[in-house]
Coordinates of C-alpha atoms in Angstrom, one line a residue:
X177 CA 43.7 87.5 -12.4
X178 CA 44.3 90.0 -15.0
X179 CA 47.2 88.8 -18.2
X180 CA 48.4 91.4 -20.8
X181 CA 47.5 89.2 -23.8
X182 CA 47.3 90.4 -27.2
X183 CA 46.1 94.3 -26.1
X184 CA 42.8 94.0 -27.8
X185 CA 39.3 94.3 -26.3
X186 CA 39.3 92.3 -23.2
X187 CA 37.3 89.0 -21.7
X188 CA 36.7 87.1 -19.0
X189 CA 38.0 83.2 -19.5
X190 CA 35.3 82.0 -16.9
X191 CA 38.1 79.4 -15.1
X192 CA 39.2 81.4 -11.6
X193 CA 38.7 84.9 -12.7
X194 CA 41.2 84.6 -15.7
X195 CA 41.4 87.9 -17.6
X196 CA 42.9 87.9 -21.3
X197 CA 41.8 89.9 -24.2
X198 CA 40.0 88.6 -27.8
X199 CA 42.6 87.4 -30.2
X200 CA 44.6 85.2 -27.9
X201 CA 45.3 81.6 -29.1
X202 CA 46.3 79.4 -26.0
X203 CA 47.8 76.1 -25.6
X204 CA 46.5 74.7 -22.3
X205 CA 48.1 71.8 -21.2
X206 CA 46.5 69.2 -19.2
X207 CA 46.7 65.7 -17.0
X208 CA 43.8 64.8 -16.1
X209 CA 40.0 64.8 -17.4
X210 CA 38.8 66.2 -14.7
X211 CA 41.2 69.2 -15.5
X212 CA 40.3 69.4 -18.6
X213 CA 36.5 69.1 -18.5
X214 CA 36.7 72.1 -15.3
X215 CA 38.3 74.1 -17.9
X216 CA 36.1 73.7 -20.9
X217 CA 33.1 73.9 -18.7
X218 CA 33.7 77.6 -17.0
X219 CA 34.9 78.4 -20.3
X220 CA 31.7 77.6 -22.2
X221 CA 29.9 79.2 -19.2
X222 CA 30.8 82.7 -18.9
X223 CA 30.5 82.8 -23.5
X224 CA 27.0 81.5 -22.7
X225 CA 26.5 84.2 -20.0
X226 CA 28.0 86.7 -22.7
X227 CA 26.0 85.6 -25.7
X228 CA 29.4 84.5 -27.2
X229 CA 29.2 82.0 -29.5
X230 CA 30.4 78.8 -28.2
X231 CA 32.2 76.0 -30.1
X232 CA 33.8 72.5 -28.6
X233 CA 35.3 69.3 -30.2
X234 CA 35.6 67.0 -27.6
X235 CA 38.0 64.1 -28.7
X236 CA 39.0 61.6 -25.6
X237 CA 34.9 62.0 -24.1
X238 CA 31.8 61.5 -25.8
X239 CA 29.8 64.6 -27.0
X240 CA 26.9 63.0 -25.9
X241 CA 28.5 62.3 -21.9
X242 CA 29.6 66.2 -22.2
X243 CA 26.3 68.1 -23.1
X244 CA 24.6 65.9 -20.3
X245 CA 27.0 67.4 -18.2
X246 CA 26.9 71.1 -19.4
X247 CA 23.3 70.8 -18.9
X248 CA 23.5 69.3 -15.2
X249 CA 26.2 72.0 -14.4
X250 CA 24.1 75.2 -15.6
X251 CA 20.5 75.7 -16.3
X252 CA 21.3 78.4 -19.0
X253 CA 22.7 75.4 -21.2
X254 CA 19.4 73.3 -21.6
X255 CA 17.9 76.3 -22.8
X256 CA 20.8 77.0 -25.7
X257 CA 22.5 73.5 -25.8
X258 CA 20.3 72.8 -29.2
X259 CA 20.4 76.3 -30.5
X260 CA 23.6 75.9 -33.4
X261 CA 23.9 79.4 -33.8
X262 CA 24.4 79.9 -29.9
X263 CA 26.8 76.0 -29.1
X264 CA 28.2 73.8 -31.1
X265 CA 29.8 70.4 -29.2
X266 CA 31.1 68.6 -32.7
X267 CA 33.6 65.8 -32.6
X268 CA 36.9 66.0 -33.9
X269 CA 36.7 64.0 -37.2
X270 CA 33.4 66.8 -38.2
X271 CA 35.4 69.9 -37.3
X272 CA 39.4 68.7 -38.4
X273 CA 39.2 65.7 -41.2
X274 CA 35.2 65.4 -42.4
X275 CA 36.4 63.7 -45.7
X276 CA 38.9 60.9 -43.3
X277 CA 42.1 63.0 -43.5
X278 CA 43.5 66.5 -42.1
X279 CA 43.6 69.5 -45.0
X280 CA 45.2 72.8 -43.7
X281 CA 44.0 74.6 -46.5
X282 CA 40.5 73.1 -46.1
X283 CA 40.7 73.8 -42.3
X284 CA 41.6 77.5 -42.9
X285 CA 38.5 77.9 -45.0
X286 CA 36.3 76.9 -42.1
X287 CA 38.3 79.2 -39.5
X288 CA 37.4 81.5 -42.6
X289 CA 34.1 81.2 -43.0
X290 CA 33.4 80.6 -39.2
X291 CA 34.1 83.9 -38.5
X292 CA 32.8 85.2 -41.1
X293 CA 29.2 84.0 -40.1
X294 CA 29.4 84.4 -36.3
X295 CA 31.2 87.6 -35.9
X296 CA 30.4 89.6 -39.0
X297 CA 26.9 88.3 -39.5
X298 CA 26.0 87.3 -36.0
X299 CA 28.1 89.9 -34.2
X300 CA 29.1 87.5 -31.8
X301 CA 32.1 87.3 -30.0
X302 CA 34.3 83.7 -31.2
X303 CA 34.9 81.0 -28.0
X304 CA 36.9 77.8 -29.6
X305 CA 37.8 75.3 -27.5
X306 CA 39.2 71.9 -28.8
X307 CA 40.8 68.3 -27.5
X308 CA 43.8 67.5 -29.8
X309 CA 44.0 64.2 -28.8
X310 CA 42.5 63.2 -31.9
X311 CA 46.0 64.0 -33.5
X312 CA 47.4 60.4 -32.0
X313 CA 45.1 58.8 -34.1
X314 CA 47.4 58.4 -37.7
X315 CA 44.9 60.4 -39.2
X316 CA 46.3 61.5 -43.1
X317 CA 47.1 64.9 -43.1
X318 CA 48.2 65.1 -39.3
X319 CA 51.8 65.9 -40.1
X320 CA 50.8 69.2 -41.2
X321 CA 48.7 70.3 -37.5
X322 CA 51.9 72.4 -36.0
X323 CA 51.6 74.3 -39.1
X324 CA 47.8 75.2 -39.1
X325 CA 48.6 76.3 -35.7
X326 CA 51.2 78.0 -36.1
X327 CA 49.0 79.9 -39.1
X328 CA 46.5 80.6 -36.9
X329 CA 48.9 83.2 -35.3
X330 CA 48.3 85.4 -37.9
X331 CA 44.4 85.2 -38.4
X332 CA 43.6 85.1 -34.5
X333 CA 45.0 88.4 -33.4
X334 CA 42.9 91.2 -33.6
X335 CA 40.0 89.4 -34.0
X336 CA 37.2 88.4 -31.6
X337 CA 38.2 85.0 -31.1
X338 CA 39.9 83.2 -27.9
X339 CA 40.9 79.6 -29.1
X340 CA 42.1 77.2 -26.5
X341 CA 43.7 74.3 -27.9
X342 CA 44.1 71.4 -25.0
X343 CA 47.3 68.9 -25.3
X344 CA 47.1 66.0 -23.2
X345 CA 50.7 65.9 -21.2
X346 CA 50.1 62.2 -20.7
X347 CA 49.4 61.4 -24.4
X348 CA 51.8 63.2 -26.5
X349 CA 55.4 63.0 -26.5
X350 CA 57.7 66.3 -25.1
X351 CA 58.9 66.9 -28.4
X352 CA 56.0 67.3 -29.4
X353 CA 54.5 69.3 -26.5
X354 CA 58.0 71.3 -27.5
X355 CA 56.5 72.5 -30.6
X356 CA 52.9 73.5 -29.4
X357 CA 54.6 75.5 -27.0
X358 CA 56.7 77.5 -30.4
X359 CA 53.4 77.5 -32.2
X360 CA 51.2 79.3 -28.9
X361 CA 51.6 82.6 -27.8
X362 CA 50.3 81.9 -24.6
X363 CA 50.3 78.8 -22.2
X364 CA 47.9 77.6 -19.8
X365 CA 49.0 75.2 -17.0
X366 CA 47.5 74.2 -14.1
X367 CA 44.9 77.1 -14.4
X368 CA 47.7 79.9 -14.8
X369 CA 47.7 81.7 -18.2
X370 CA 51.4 82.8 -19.1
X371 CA 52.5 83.9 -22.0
X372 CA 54.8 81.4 -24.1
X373 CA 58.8 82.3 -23.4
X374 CA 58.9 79.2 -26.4
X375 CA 56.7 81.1 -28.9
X376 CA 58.8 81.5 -32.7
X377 CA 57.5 83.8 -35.5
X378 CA 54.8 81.7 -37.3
X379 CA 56.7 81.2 -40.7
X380 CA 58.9 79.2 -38.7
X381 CA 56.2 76.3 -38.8
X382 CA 54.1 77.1 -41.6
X383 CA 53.9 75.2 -44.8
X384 CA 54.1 78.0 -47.3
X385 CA 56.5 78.8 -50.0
X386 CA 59.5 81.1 -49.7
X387 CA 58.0 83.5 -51.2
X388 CA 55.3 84.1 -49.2
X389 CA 56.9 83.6 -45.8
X390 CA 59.5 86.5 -47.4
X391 CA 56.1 88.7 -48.1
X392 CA 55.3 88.3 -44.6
X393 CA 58.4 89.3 -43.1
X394 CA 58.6 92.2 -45.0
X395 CA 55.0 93.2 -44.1
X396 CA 55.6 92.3 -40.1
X397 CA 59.1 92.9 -39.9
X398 CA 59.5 89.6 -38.1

């Protein structure tokens, strides 16, 4: 299946012969592990057979139980699963709060420099897939996670980057689901990639100053 995402170069998902196109940020929604896991796993899989590069932060299973099953699902994986610049399975607390606490402004930095290492050095096409369940946790700093997402909205697009952000339905509460679905452009439930009918204009949910959300509106128009 073929979705009109963001209209930049197109990709192959790897989960049922999803189409979308680099720059899409997507909330996938989820029940079970088993859901999940599919998912992430066909979605490592075809960036692997790509030569994307290829980074996971597993938060409700062990990085350890994962890789062991990467590498029992595909052969290509033992070869790359300890090659950094190639996968990277990290948990939660490394990628979103190193120091014990969740900074936005730290966390742009590493989208940042991310990118800037893997795409403009490595000229690799960007795979992010990450388990937000870590947010349930009373981590510091959590209160401010719609707005980094909602932020990413305007570093992800026209990039070569697919990020897949995966919200246990089970776990957090419908309001909140309600405002992952505002801060996603596009959905994923079930398997089926839509796009969001929820989605708001980033500056909505960012934490920024007046001034700069009324710099942004007049450069976007939005």
């Amino acid at each position: 299946m073929s979705y009109d995402t963001a209209g930049f170069t197109p990709m192959k998902l790897g989960y049922r012969n999803t189409r979308c196109h680099w720059g899409t940020h997507i909330a996938c929604l989820y029940q079970t592990e088993k859901e999940r896991d599919s998912l992430v796993s066909a979605f490592l899989s075809r960036g692997l057979k790509d030569d994307d590069f290829l980074l996971y932060c597993p938060a409700e299973r062990g990085i350890e139980s994962f890789r062991k099953s990467l590498i029992e699902g595909s052969p290509e994986f033992r070869l790359h699963i300890d090659e950094p610049d190639r996968i990277r399975i990290i948990s939660a607390e490394e990628a979103y709060y190193p120091d014990g606490q969740f900074s936005q402004e730290e966390m742009d930095q590493t989208v940042h420099d991310m990118y800037e290492r893997q795409y403009s050095e490595q000229h690799r096409n960007i795979r992010v897939a990450t388990d937000m369940t870590w947010a349930l946790e009373g981590i510091p700093g959590n209160e401010y996670l719609v707005s980094f997402e909602a932020e990413l909205n305007l570093f992800i697009p026209n990039r070569n980057i697919v990020a897949i952000c995966l919200y246990n339905l089970n776990e957090f509460s419908n309001e909140f689901i309600m405002k992952i679905l505002k801060t996603h452009p596009y959905t994923m439930i079930r398997g089926i990639l839509t796009r969001s009918s929820y989605y708001e204009p980033p500056t909505r949910y960012m934490n920024i100053s007046e001034h700069q959300k009324h710099n942004y509106q007049q450069t976007t128009g939005i």
